[in-house]
PDB file of C-alpha atoms and ligand atoms in Angstrom:
ATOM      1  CA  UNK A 112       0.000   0.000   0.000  1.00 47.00           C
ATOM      2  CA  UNK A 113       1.481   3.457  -0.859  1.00 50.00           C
ATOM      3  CA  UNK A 114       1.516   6.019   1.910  1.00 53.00           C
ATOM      4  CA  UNK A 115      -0.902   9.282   1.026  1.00 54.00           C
ATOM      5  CA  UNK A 116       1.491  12.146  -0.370  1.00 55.00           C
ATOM      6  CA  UNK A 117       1.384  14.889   2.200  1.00 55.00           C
ATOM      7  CA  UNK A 118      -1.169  17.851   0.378  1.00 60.00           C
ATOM      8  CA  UNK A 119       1.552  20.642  -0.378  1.00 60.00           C
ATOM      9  CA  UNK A 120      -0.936  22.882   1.216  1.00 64.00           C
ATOM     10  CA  UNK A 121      -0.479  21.568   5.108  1.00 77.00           C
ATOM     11  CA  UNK A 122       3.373  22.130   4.656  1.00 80.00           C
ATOM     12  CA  UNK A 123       3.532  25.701   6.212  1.00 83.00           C
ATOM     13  CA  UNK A 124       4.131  28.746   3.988  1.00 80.00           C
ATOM     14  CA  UNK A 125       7.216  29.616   5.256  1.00 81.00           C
ATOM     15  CA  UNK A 126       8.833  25.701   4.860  1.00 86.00           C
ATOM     16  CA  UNK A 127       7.789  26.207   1.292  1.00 88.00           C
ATOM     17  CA  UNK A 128       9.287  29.528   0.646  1.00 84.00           C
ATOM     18  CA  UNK A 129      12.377  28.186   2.528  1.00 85.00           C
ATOM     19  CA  UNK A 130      13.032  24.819   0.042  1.00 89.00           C
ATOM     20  CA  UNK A 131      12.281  27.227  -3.053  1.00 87.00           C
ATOM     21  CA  UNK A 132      14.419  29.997  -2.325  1.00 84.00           C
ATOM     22  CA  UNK A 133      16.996  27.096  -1.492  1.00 87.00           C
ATOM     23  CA  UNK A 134      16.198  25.771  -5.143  1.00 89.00           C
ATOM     24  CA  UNK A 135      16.927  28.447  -6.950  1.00 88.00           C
ATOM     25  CA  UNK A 136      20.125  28.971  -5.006  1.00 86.00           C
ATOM     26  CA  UNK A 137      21.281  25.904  -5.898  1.00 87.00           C
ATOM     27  CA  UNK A 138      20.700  26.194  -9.432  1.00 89.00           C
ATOM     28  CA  UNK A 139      22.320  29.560  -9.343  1.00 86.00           C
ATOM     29  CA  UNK A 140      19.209  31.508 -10.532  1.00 85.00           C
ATOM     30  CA  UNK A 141      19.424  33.796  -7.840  1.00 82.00           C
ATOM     31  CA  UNK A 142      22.124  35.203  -5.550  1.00 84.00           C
ATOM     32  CA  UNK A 143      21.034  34.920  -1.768  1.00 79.00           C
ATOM     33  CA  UNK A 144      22.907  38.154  -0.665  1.00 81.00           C
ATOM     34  CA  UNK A 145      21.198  40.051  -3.589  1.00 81.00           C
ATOM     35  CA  UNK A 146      17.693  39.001  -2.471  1.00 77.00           C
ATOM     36  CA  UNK A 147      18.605  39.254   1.018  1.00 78.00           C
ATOM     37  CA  UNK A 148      19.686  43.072   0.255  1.00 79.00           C
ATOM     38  CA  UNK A 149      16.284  43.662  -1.839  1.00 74.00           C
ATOM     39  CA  UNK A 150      13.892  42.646   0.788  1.00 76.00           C
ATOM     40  CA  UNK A 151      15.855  44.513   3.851  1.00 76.00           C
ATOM     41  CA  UNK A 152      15.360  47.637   1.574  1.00 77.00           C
ATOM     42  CA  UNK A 153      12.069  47.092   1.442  1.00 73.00           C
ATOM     43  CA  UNK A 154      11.235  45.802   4.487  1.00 70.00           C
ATOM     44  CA  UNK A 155      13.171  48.588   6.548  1.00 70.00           C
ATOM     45  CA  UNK A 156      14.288  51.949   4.164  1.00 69.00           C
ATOM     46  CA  UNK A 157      11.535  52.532   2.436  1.00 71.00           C
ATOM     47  CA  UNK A 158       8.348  52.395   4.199  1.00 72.00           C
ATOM     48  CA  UNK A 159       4.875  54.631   3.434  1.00 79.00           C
ATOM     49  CA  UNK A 160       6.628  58.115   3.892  1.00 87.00           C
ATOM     50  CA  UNK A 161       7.535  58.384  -0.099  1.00 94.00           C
ATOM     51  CA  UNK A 162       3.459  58.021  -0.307  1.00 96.00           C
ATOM     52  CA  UNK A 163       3.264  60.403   2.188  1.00 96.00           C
ATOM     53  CA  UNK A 164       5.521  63.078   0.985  1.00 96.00           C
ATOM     54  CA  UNK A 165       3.693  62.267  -2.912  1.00 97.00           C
ATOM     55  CA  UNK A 166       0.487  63.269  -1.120  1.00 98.00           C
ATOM     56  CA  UNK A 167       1.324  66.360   0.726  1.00 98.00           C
ATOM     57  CA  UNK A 168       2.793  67.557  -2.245  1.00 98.00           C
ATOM     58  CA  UNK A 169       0.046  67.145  -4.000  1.00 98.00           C
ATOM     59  CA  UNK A 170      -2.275  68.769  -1.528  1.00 98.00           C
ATOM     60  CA  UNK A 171       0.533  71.734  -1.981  1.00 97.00           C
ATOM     61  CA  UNK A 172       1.322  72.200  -5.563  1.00 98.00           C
ATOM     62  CA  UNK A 173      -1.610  71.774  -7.650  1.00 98.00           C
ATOM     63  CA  UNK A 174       0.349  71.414 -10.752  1.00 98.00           C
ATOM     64  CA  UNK A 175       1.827  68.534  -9.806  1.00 98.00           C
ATOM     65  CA  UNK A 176      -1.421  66.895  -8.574  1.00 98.00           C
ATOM     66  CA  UNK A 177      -2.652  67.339 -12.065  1.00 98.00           C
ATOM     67  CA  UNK A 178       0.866  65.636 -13.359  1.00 98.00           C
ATOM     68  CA  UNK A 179      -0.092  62.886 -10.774  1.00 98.00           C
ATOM     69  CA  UNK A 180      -4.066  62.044 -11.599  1.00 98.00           C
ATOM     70  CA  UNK A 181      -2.757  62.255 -15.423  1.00 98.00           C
ATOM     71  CA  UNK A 182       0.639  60.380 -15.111  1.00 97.00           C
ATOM     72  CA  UNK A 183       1.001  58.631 -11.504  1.00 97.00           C
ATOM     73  CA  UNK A 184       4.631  56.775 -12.521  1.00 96.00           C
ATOM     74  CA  UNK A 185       6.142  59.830 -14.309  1.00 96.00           C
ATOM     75  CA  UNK A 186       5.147  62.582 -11.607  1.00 97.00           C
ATOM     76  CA  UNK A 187       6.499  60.331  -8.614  1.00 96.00           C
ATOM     77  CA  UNK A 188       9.751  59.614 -10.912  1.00 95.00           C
ATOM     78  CA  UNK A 189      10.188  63.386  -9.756  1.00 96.00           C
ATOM     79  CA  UNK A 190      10.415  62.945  -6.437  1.00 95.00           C
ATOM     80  CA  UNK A 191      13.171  59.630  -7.323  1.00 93.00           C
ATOM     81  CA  UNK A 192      10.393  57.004  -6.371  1.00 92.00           C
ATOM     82  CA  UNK A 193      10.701  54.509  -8.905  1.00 88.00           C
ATOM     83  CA  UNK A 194      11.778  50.714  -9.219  1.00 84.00           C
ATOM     84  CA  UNK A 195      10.393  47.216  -8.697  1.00 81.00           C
ATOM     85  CA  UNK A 196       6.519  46.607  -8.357  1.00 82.00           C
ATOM     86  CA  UNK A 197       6.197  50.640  -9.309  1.00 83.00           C
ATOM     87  CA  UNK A 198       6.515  50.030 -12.800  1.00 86.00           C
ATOM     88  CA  UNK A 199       2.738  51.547 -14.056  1.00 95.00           C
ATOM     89  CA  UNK A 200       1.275  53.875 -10.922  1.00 96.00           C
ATOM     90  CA  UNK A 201      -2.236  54.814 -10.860  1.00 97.00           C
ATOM     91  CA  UNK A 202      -3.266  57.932  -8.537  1.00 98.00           C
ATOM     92  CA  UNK A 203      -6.980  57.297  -7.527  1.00 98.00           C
ATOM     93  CA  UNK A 204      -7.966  60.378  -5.864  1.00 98.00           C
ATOM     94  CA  UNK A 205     -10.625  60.532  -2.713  1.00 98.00           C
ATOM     95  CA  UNK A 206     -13.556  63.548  -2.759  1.00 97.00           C
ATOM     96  CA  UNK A 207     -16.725  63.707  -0.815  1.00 94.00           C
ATOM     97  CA  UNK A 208     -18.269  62.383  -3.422  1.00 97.00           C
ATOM     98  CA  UNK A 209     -15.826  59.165  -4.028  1.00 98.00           C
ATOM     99  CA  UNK A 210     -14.173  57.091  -1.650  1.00 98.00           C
ATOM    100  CA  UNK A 211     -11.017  54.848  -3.703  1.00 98.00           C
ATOM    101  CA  UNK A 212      -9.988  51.781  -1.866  1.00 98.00           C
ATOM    102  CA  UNK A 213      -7.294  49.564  -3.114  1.00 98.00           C
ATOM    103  CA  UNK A 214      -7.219  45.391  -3.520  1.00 98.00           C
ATOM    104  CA  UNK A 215      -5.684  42.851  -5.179  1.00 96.00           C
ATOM    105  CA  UNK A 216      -7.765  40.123  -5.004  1.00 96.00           C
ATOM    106  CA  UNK A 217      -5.308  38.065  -7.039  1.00 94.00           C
ATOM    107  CA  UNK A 218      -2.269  37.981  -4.755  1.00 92.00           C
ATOM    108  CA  UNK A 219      -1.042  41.204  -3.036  1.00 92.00           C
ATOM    109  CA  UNK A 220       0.213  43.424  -5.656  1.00 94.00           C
ATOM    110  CA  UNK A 221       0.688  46.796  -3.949  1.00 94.00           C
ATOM    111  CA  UNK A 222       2.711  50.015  -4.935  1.00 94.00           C
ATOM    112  CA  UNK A 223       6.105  49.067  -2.985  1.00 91.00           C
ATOM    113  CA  UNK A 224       8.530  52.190  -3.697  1.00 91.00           C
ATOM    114  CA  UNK A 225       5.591  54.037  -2.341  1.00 94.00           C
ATOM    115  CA  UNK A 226       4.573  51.809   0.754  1.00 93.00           C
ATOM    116  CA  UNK A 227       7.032  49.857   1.239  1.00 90.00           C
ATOM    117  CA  UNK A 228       5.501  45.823   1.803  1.00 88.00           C
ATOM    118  CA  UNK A 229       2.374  45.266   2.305  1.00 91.00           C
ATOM    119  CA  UNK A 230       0.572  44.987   5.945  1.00 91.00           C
ATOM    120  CA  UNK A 231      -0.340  40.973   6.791  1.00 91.00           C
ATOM    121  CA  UNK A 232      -4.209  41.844   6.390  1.00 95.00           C
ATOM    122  CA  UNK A 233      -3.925  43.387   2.899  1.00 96.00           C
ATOM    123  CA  UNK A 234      -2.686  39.660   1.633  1.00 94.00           C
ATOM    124  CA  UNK A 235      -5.486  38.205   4.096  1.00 94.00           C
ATOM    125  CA  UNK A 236      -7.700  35.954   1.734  1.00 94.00           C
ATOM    126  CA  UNK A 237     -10.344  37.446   3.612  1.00 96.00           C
ATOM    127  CA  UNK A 238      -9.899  41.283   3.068  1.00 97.00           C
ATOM    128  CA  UNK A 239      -9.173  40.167  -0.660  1.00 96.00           C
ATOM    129  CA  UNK A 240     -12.133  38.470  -1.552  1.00 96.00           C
ATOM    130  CA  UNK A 241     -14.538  40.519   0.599  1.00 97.00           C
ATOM    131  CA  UNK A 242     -13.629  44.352   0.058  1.00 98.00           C
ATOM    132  CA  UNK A 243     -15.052  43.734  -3.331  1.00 97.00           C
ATOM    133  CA  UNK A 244     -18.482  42.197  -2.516  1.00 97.00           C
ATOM    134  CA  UNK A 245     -19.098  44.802   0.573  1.00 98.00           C
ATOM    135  CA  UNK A 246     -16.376  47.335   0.403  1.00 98.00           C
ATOM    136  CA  UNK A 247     -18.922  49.688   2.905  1.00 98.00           C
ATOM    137  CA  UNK A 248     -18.973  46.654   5.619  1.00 97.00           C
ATOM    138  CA  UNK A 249     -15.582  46.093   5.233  1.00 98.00           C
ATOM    139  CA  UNK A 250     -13.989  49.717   5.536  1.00 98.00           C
ATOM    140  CA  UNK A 251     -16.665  49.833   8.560  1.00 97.00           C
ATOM    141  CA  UNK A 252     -15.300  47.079  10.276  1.00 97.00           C
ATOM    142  CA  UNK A 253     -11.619  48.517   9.870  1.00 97.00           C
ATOM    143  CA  UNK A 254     -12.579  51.469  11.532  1.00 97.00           C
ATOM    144  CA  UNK A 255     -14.005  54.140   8.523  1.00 97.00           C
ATOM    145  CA  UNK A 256     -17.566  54.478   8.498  1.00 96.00           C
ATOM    146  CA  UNK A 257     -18.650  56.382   5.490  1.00 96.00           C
ATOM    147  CA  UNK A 258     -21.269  58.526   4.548  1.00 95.00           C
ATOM    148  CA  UNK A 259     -24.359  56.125   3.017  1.00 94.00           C
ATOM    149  CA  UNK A 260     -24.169  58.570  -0.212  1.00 95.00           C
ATOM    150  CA  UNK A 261     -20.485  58.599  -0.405  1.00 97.00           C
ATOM    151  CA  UNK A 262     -19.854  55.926  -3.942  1.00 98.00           C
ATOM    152  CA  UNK A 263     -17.428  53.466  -3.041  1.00 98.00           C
ATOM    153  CA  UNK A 264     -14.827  52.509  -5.873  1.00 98.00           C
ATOM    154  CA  UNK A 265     -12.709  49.285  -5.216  1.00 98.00           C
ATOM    155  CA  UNK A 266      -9.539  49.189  -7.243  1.00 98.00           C
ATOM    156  CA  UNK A 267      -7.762  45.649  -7.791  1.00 97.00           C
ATOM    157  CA  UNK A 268      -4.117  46.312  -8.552  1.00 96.00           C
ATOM    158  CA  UNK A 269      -1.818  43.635 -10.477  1.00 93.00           C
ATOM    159  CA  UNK A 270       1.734  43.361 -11.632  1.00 89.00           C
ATOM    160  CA  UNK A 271       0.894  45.530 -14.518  1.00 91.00           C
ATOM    161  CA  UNK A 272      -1.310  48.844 -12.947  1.00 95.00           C
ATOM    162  CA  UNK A 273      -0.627  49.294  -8.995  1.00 96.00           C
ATOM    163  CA  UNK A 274      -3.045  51.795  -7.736  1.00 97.00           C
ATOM    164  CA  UNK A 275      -2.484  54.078  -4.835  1.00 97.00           C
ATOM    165  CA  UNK A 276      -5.399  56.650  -3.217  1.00 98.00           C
ATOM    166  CA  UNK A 277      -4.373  60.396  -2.890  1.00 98.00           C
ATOM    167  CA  UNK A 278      -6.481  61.422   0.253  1.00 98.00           C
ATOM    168  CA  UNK A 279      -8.522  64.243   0.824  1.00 98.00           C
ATOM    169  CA  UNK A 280      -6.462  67.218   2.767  1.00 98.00           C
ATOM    170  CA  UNK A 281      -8.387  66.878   6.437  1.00 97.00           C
ATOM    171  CA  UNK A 282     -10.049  70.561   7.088  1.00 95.00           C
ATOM    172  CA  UNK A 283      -7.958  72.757   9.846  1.00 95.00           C
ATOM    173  CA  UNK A 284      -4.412  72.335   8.069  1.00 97.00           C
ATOM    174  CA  UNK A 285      -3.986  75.158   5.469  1.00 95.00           C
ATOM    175  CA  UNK A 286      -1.259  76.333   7.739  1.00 96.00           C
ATOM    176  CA  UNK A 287       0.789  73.682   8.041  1.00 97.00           C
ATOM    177  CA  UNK A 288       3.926  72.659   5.697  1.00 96.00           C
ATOM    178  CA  UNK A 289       4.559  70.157   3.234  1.00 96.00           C
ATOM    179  CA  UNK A 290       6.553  67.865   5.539  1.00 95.00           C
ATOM    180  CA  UNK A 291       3.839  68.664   8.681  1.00 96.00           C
ATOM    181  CA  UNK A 292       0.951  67.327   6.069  1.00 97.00           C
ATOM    182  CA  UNK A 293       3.447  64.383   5.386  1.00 96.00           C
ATOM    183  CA  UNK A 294       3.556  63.067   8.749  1.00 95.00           C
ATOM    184  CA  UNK A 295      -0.457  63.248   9.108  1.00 96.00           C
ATOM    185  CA  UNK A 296      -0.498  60.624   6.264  1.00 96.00           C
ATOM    186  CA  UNK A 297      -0.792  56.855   6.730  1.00 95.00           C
ATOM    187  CA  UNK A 298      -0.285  53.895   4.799  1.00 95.00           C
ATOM    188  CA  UNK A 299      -3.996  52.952   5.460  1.00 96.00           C
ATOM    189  CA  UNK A 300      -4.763  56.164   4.014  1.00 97.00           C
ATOM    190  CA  UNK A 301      -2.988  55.734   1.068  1.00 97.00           C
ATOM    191  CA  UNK A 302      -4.844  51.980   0.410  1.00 98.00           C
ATOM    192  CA  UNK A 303      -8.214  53.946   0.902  1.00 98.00           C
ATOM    193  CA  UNK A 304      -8.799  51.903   4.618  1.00 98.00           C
ATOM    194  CA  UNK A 305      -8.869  55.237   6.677  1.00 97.00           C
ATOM    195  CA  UNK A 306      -8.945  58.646   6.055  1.00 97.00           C
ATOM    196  CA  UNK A 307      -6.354  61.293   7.107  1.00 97.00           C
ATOM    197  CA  UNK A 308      -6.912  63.444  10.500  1.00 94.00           C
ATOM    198  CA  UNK A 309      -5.959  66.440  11.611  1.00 90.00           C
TER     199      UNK A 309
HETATM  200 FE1   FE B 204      -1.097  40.694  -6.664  1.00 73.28          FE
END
């Protein structure tokens, strides 16, 4: 009698990752210290304050906010954000009208010279396959209850167009600077989970 083969999906994620990675190693398809290099940039140098400094901009300079809604990649190659996963940038921008949230409900394709990686629940199955069916429950649950006649627009990114929500500027902060606004901003702002306070 042969033994059942073990289902590849109750081997843990990370035992999988670990015996690929160590495959292509061996094969010399990729260099460990290179990939090692790549994810410690992304995990630790650039996190969401390139989005934030793209947004307060843009709440500051109109011109380039127009650059921006017409040509997200080129007007954030100005301020020297560019590189893997940023390849095609779409700015989705918030109003009272239109709330933009941001999915991708086939893996977790997400705007990384912007954001850095994503947050554990934006992978989540869960948030994937739900913020499209009941975006309103869904943004309530994580906090942001909307107006009832505010439209809801759910964006699903991919490795070709990653999109990324410019916020609305919160009322109360004409005075402040470009790098005050910056440091109001949040990375769930910039996914379209929250808004931006004061
Ligand atoms: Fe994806």
């Amino acid at each position: 009698m042969s033994k059942a083969q073990p289902s590849s999906d109750r081997i843990p994620m990370n035992l999988r990752t670990e015996a690929l990675e160590q495959l292509l190693v061996e094969r010399g398809l990729v260099d460990p210290q290179v990939m090692d290099t790549f994810i410690k940039t992304y995990e630790k140098d650039v996190g969401p304050l390139n989005g934030a400094q793209v947004v307060a901009k843009a709440w500051t300079d109109p011109e380039f906010k127009q650059r921006l809604l017409d040509d997200g990649t080129g007007a954030i190659a100005e301020l020297g954000f560019k590189g893997p996963q940023g390849e095609h940038l779409v700015v989705v921008e918030n109003s009272a009208e239109v709330h933009n949230v941001v999915v991708c409900t086939l893996c977790s394709c997400y705007p990384w010279p912007l954001l850095g990686l994503p947050p554990a629940w934006y992978k989540d199955p869960a948030y994937r396959s739900r913020v499209v069916r009941e975006p309103r429950t869904v943004l309530a649950e994580m906090g942001l209850e909307l107006p009832t006649d505010t439209e809801i627009t759910v964006w699903d990114s991919s490795s070709e167009v990653r999109f990324f929500v410019l916020p609305q500027r919160p009322p109360g902060t004409e005075e402040l600077s470009e790098a005050e606004l910056a440091a109001l901003v949040t990375r769930d702002a910039m996914v379209g989970v929250a808004q931006v306070s004061a």
